[in-house]
Coordinates of C-alpha atoms in Angstrom, one line a residue:
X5 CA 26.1 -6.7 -4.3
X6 CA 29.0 -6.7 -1.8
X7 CA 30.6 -9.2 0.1
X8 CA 29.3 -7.9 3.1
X9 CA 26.0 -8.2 2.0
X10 CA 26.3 -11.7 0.2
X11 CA 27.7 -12.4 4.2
X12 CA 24.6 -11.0 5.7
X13 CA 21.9 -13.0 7.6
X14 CA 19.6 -15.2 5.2
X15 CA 16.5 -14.7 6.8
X16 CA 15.6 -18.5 5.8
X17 CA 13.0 -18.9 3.1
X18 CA 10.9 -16.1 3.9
X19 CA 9.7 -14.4 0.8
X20 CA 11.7 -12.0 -1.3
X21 CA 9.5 -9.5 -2.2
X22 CA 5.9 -7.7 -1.4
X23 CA 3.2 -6.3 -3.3
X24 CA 2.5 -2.5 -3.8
X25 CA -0.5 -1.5 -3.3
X26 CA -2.0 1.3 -5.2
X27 CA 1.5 2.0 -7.6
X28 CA 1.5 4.1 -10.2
X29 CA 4.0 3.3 -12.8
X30 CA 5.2 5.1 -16.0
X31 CA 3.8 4.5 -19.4
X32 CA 4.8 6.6 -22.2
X33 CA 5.4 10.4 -23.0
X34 CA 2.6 12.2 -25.1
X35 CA 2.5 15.9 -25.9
X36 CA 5.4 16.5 -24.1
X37 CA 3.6 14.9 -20.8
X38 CA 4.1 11.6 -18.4
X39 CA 1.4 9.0 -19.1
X40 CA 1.3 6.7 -16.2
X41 CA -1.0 3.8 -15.6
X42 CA -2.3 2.0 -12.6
X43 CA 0.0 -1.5 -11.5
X44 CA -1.2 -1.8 -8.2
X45 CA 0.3 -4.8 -6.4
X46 CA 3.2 -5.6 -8.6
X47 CA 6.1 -7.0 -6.8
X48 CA 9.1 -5.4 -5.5
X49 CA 11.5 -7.8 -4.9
X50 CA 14.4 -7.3 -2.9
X51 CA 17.4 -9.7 -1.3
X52 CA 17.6 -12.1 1.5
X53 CA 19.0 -8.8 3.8
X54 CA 16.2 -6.6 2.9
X55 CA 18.7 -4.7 0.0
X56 CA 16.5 -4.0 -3.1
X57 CA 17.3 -5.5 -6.1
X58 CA 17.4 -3.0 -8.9
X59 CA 17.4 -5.2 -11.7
X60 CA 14.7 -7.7 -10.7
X61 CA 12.3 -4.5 -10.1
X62 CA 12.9 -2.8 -13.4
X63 CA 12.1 -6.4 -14.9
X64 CA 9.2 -6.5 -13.1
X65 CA 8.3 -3.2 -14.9
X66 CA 8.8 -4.3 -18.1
X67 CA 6.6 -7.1 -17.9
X68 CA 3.6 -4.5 -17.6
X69 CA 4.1 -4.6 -21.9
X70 CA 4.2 -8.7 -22.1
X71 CA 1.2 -9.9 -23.8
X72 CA -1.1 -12.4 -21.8
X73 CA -3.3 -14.9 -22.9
X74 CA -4.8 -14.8 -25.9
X75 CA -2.8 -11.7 -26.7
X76 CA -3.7 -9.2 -24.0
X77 CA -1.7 -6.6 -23.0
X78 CA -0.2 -7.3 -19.4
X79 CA 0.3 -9.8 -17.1
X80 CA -2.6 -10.3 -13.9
X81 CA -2.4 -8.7 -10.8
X82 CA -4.7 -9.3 -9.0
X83 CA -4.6 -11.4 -5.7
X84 CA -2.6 -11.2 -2.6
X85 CA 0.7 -11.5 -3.4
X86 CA 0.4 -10.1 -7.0
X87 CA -0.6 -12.5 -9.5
X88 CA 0.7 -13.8 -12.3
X89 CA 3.6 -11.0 -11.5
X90 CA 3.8 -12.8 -7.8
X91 CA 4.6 -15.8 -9.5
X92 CA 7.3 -14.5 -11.5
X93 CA 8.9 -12.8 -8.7
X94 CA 8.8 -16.0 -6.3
X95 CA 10.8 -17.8 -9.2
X96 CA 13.1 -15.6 -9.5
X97 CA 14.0 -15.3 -5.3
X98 CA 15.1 -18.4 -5.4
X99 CA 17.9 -17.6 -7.9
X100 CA 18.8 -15.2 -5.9
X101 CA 18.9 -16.8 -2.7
X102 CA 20.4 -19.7 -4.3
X103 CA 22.9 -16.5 -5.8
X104 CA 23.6 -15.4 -2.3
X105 CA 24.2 -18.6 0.0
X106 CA 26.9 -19.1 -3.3
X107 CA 28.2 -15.5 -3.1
X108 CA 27.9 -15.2 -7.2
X109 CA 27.3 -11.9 -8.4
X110 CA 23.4 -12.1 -10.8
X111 CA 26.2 -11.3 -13.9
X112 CA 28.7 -14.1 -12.7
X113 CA 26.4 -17.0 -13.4
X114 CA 27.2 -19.6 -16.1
X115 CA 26.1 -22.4 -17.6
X116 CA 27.3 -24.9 -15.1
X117 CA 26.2 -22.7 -12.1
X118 CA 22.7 -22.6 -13.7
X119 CA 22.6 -26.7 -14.1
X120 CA 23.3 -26.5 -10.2
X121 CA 21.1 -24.3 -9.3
X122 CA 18.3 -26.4 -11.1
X123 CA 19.6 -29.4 -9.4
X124 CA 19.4 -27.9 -6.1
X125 CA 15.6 -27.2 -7.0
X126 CA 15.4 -30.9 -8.2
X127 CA 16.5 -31.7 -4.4
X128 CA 14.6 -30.0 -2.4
X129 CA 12.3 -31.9 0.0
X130 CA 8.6 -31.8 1.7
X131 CA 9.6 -30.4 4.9
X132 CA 6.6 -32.6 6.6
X133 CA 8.0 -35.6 4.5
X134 CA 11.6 -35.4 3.5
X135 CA 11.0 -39.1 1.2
X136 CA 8.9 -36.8 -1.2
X137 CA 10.0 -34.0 -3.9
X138 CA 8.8 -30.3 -3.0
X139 CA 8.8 -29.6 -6.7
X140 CA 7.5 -31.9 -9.6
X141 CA 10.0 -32.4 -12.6
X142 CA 7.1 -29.2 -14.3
X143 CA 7.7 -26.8 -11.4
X144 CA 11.4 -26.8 -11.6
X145 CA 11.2 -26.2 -15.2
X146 CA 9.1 -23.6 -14.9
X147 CA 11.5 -22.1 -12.6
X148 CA 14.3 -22.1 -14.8
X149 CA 12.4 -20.7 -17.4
X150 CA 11.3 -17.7 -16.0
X151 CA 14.5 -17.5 -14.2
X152 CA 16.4 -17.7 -17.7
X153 CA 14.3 -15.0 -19.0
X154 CA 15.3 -12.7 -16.1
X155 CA 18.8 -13.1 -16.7
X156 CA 18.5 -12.2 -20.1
X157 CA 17.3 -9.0 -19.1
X158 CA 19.9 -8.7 -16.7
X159 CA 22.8 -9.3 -19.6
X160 CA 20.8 -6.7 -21.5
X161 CA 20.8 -4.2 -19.2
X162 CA 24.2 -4.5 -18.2
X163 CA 25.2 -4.5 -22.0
X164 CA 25.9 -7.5 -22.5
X165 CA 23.5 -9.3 -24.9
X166 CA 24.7 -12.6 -25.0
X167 CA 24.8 -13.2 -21.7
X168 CA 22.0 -16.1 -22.1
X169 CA 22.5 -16.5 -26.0
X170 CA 22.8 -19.4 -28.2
X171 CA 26.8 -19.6 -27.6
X172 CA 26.6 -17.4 -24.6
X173 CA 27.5 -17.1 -20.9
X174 CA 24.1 -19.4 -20.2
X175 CA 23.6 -21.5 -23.2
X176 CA 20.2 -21.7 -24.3
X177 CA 18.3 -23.0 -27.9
X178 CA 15.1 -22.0 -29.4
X179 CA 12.3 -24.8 -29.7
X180 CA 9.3 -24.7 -31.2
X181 CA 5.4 -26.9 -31.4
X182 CA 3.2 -26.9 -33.7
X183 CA -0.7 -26.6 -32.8
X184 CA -3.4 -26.1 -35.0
X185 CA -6.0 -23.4 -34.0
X186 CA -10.0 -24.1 -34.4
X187 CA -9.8 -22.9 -37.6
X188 CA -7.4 -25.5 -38.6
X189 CA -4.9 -22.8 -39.3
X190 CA -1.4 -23.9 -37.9
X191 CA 0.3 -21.9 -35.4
X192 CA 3.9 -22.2 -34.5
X193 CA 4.7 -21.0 -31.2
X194 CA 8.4 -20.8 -30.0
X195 CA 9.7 -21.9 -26.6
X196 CA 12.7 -21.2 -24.5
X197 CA 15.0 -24.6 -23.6
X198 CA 18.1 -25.2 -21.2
X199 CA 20.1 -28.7 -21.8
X200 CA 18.9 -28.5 -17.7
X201 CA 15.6 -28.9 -18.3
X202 CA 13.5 -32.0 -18.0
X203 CA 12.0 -34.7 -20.1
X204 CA 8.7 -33.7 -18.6
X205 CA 7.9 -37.4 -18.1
X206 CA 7.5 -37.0 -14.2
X207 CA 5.3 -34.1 -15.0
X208 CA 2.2 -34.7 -12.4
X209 CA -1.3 -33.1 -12.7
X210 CA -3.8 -32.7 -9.7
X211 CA -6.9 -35.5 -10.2
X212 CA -10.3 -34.1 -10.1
X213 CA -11.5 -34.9 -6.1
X214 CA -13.7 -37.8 -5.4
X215 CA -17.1 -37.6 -4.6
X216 CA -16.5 -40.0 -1.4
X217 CA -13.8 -37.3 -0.9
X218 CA -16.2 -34.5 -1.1
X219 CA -18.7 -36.5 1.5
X220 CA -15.9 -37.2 3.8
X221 CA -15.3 -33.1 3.9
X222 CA -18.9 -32.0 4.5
X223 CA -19.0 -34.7 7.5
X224 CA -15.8 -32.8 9.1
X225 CA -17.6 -29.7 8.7
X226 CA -19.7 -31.5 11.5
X227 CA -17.0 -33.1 13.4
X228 CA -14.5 -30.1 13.9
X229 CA -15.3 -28.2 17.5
X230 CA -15.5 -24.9 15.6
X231 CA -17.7 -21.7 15.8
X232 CA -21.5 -22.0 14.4
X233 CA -20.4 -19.2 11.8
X234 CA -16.9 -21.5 11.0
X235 CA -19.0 -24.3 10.3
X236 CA -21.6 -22.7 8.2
X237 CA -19.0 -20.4 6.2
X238 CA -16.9 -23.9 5.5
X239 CA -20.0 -25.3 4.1
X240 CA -20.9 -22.9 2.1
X241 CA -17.5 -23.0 0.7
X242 CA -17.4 -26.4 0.0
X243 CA -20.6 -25.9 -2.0
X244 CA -19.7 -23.8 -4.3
X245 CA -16.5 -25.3 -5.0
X246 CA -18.2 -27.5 -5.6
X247 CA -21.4 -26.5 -7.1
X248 CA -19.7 -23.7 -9.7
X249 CA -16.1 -24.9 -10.9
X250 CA -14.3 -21.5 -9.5
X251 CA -11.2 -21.0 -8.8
X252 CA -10.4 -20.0 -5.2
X253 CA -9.4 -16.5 -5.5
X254 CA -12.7 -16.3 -7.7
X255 CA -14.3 -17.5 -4.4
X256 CA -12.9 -15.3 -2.4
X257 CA -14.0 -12.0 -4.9
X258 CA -17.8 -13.2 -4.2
X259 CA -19.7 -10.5 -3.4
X260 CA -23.0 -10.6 -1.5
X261 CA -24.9 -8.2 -4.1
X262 CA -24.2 -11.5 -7.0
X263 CA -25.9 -13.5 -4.8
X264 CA -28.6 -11.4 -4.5
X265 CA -28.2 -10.3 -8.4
X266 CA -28.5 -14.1 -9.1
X267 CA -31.9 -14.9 -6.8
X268 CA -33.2 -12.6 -8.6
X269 CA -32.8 -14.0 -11.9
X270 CA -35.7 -16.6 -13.6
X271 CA -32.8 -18.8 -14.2
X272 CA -29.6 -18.0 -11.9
X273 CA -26.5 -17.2 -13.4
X274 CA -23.6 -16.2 -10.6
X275 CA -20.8 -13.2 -11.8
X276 CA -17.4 -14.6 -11.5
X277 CA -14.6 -12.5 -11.9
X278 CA -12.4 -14.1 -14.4
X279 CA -8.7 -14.3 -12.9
X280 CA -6.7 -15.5 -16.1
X281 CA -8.7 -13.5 -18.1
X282 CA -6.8 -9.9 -17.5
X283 CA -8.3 -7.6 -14.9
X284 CA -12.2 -6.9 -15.0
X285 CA -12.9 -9.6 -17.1
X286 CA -15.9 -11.5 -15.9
X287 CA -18.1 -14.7 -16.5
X288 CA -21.5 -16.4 -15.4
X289 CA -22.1 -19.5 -13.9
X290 CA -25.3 -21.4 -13.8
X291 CA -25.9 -21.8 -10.1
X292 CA -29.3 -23.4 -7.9
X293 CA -31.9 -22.3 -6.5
X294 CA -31.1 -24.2 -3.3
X295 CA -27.4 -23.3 -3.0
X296 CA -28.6 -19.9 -3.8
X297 CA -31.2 -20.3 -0.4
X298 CA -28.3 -21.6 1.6
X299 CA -25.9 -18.8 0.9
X300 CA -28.5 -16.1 1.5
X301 CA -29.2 -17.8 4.8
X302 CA -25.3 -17.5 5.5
X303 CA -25.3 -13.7 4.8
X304 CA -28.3 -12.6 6.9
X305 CA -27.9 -14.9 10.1
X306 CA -24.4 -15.7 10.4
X307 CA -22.3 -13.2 8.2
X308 CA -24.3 -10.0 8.8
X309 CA -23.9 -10.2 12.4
X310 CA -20.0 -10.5 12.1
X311 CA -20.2 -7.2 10.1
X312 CA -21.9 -5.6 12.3
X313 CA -19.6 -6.8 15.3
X314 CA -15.8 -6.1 13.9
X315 CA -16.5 -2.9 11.0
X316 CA -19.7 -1.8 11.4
X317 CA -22.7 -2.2 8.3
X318 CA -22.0 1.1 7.1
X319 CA -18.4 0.0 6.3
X320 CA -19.4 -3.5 4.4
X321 CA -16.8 -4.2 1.6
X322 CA -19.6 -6.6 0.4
X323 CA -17.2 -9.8 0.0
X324 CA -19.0 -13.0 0.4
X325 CA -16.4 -14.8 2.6
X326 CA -15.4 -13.2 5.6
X327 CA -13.1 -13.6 8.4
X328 CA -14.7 -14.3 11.5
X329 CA -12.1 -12.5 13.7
X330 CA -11.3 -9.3 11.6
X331 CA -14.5 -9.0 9.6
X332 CA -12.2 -8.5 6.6
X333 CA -12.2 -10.7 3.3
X334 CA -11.2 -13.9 3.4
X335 CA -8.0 -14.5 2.1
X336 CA -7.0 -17.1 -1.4
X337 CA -4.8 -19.2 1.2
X338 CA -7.6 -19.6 4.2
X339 CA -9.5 -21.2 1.8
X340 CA -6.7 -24.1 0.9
X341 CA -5.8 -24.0 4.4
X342 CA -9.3 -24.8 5.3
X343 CA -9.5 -27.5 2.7
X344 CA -6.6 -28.9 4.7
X345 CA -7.8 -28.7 7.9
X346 CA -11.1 -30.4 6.9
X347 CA -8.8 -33.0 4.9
X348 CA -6.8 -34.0 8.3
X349 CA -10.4 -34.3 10.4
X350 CA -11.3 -36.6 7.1
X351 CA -8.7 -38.3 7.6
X352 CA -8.0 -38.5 3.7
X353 CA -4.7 -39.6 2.6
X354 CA -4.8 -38.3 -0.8
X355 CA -4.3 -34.8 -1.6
X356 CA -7.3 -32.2 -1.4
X357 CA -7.2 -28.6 -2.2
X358 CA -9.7 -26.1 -3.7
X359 CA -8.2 -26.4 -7.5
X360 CA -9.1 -30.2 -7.4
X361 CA -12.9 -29.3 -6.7
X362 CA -12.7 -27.2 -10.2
X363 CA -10.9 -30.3 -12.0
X364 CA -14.2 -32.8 -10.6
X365 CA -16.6 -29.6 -11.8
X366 CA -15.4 -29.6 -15.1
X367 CA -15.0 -33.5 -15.8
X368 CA -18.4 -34.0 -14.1
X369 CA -19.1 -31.0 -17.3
X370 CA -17.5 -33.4 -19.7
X371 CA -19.2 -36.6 -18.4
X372 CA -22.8 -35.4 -19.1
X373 CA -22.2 -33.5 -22.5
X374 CA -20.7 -36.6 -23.4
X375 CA -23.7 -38.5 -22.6
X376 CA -26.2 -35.9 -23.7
X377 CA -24.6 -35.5 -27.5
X378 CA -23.7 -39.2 -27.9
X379 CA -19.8 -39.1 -28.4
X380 CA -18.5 -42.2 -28.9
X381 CA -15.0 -41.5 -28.1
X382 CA -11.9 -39.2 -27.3
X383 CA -11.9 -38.0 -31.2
X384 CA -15.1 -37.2 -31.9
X385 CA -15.8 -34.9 -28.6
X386 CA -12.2 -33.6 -29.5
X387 CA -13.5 -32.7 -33.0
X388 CA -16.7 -31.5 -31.5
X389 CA -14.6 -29.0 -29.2
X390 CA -12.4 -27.1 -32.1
X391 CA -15.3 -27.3 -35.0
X392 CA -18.8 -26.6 -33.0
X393 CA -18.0 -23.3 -32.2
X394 CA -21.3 -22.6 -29.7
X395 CA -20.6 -25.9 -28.0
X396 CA -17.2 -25.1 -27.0
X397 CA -18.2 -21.3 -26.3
X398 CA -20.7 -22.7 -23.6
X399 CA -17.8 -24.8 -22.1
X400 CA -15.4 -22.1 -22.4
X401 CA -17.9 -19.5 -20.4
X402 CA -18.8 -22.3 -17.6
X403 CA -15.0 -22.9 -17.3
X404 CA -13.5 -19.5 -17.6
X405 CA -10.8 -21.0 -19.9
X406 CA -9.5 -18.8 -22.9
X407 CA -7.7 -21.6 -24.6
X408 CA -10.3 -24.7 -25.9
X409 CA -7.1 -27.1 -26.1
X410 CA -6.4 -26.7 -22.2
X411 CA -9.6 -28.5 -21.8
X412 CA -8.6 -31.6 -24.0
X413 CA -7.2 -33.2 -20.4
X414 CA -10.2 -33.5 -18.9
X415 CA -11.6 -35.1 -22.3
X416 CA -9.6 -38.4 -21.5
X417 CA -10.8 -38.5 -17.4
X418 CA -14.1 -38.1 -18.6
X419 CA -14.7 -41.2 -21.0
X420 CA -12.3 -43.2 -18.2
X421 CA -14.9 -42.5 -15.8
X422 CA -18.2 -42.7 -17.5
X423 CA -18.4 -46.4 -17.7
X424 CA -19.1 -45.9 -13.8
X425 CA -21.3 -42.7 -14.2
X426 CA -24.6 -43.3 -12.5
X427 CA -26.7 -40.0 -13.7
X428 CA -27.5 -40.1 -17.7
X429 CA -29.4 -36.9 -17.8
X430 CA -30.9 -34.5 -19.9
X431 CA -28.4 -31.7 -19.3
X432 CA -25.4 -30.6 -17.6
X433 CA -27.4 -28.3 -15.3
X434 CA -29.4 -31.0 -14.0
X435 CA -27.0 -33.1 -13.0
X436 CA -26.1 -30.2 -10.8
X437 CA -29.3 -29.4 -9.7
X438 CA -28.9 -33.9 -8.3
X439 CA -25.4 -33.1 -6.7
X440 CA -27.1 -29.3 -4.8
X441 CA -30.1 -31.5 -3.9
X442 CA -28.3 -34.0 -2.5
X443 CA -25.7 -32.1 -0.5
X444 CA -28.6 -29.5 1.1
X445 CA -30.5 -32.8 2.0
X446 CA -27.5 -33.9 4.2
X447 CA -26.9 -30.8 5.5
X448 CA -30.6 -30.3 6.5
X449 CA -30.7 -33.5 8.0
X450 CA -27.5 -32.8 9.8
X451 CA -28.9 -29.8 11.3
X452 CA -32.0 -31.9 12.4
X453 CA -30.0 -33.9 14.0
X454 CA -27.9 -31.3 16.3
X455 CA -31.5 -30.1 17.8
X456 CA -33.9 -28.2 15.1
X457 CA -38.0 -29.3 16.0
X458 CA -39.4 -31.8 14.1
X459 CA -41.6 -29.1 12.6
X460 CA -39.0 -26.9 11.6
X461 CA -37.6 -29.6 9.5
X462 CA -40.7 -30.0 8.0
X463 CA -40.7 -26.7 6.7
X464 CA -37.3 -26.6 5.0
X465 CA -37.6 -30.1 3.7
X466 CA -40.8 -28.8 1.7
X467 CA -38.9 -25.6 0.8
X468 CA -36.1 -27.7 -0.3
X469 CA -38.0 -29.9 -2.7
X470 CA -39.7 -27.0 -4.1
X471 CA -36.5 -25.2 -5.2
X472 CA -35.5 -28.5 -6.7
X473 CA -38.5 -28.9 -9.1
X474 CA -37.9 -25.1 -10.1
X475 CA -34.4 -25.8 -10.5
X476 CA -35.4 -29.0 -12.5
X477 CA -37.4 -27.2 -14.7
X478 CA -34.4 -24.2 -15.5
X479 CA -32.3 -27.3 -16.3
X480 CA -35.2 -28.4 -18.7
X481 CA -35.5 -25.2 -20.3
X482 CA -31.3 -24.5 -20.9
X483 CA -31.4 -27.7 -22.2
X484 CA -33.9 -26.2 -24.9
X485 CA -36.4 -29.5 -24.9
X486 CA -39.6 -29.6 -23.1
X487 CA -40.0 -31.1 -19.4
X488 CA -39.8 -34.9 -19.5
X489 CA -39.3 -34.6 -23.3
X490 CA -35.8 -36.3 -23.4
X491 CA -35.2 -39.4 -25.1
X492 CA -35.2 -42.5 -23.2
X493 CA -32.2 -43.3 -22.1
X494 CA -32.4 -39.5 -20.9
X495 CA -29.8 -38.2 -23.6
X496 CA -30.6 -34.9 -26.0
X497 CA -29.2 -35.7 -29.3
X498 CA -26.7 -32.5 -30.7
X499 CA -28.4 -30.8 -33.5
X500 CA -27.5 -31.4 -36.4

């Protein structure tokens, strides 16, 4: 990196790298031949003048070989701007603009110069409120970590292998926690520390979003001067944010034939593709009857015809969520940008974004298998969650988690919020079945409103309430006790 370079123009904080699309790396020599395998969209990362930078790329290479979750070979790559391997990369450009507006050669940093470069991350401000931190006390952390383990790659490849050591260049320890698996087997897993690190004790989590929240986005829907196909894309989105517990670029991989695949089905399940669950991995989500009706009505009278119009039938790519101006698939960030947009019309104060529908899903999950096995407090459903192994197998699928003890968080805002809980039902799934009910009553009456005939209405309404009483009676059956067969206070007691 020369001093010409480390003078060139910063081009601000645009992103340091992009995505390759269909890249075939190297793999291994077998039989005297190149095995190569597929790593389409990893990251090539380069510095703020456009220069590539070497190191960071061959990195990026090796982390083909780390293991994932649960032990799988490679990191994901799927999505936009790479993945899990777009996240690493976006870490690491800041060290190296941070590097550059310095002028410190990657191999000149030290300890101290590290410790700034965190507290320049610590410092960093909203840039639509400069009184708030862009990054909680977590994200910098994270940061540093991945940025530490980049650097000792670096040291390595440049020969020198205690660049970040115990008593190197960049000082570092070794810590280690101490879980215990479902088994009750302990596993000691080690960690990576800097003395710049934080106590984690201004760590901040999203909250699951409020159902008044929720309302006050479907009613913005209605308010916003937007196209007919907008508004009805928007509230199919919001339904099955809110409906399945997905996470948005699981959204956005839809595609039209699951929908169809799942109307089909006595009792719906929706294919999810599973994005921290390596590539191809997939799951199925109970899903309505009546969101089911109100999607299919979205793909034959308002997405079809936007096919049709920008690439033609015969070119389909069959993804659920479409632009309306290109025709194309919708991309991970519309979706949180169109959470925002609806959040300003709300005029909601509080944070909203497509994760925090997934947080309400899940503790909305908790709340009724809480109340349909009788737990009486934190313990016990904890207990029930690492020794009932079909229990937390059903969670685990609904979820799309691959770790049970990432779900204990949502143990504690459960029995916090089920004081308040109005529904005590017979299952999980028809406590859904209430919420899709509800929402495709206000959105029919909505559309009453804005001009149907009083007849038409009719029509629907009736169609309506018979998809609920079919969807009822699914939630009866996956339950596994006969309709109207639940005990009186509408619980179903966990078998013994």
């Amino acid at each position: 990196m020369t001093t010409n370079f480390i003078q060139a123009t910063l081009l601000g904080d645009r992103q340091l790298f992009t995505p390759l699309p269909n890249f075939i790396a190297p793999n291994h020599y077998a039989l005297g031949k190149l095995v190569t395998r597929v790593a389409s969209n990893i990251p090539y990362i380069f510095w703020p003048n456009g220069e590539p930078c070497q190191v960071a790329n061959l990195y990026m290479l090796s982390l083909l070989n780390k293991r994932g979750r649960r032990g799988r070979q490679g990191l994901a790559l799927k999505g936009k701007k790479g993945g899990t391997f777009g996240n690493y990369a976006s870490k690491i450009s800041q060290l190296l603009r941070y590097c550059c507006r310095k002028n410190v050669e990657l191999m000149e940093v030290s300890d101290g110069f590290f410790c700034e470069f965190m507290q320049s991350l610590r410092e960093e401000k909203k840039n639509l409120n400069p009184l708030l931190d862009k990054k909680t006390a977590l994200s910098v952390d994270e940061v540093g970590r991945v940025c530490l383990e980049f650097l000792r790659y670096a040291g390595v490849f440049y020969g020198n292998e205690m660049f970040v050591a115990l008593e190197g260049n960049i000082r570092i320890e070794y810590r280690e926690v101490r879980i215990k698996s479902k088994s009750g087997r302990l596993i000691v897993k080690t960690y990576l520390y800097h003395h710049s690190f934080s106590s984690g004790s201004s760590v901040k989590r999203r909250d699951p979003i409020p159902s008044a929240h929720i309302s006050s986005l479907r009613q913005a829907v209605d308010e916003l001067e937007s196209s007919r196909f907008v508004n009805r894309r928007r509230s199919i989105m919001l339904s099955l944010l809110e409906s399945i517990g997905c996470r948005r670029g699981e959204l956005a991989d839809v595609l039209v034939d699951d929908i169809f695949a799942a109307a089909e089905q006595k009792e719906p399940m929706l294919t999810l593709t599973n994005l921290k669950q390596g590539d191809g991995s997939q799951r199925s989500v109970p899903i309505s009857k009546m969101l089911l009706q109100e999607v299919k009505t979205y793909i034959r009278y308002f997405r079809r015809p936007i096919i049709d119009n920008k690439i033609g039938l015969k070119n389909d790519h069959g993804y659920l969520l479409i632009s309306e101006t290109t025709g194309r698939r919708l991309d991970d960030n519309t979706i949180t940008s169109e959470i925002s947009t609806l959040r300003k019309q709300a005029k909601i104060p509080e944070k909203a974004c497509p994760h925090m529908f997934r947080h309400a899903y899940i503790t909305r999950l908790f709340i009724t298998m809480i109340q349909r096995h009788r737990f009486e407090n934190e313990d016990k459903f904890r207990f029930a969650l690492l020794t009932w192994d079909k229990f937390a197998a059903d969670i685990m699928q609904w979820t799309g988690h691959t770790d049970v003890m990432s779900l204990f968080r949502y143990i504690h805002i459960a029995f916090a919020e089920i004081s308040g809980y109005a529904s005590i039902v017979s299952s999980v799934h028809l406590v859904e079945v209430i919420h899709a009910y509800d929402s495709q009553l206000d959105n029919l009456i909505t559309r009453m409103l804005e001009g149907p005939a009083v007849e038409l209405f009719k029509d629907e309404l009736e169609k309506l309430r018979m998809l609920r009483n079919e969807d009822i009676s699914i939630a009866y059956r996956r339950a596994g006790v006969p309709e109207h067969a639940a005990d009186a206070d509408g619980s179903v007691s966990s078998p013994d």
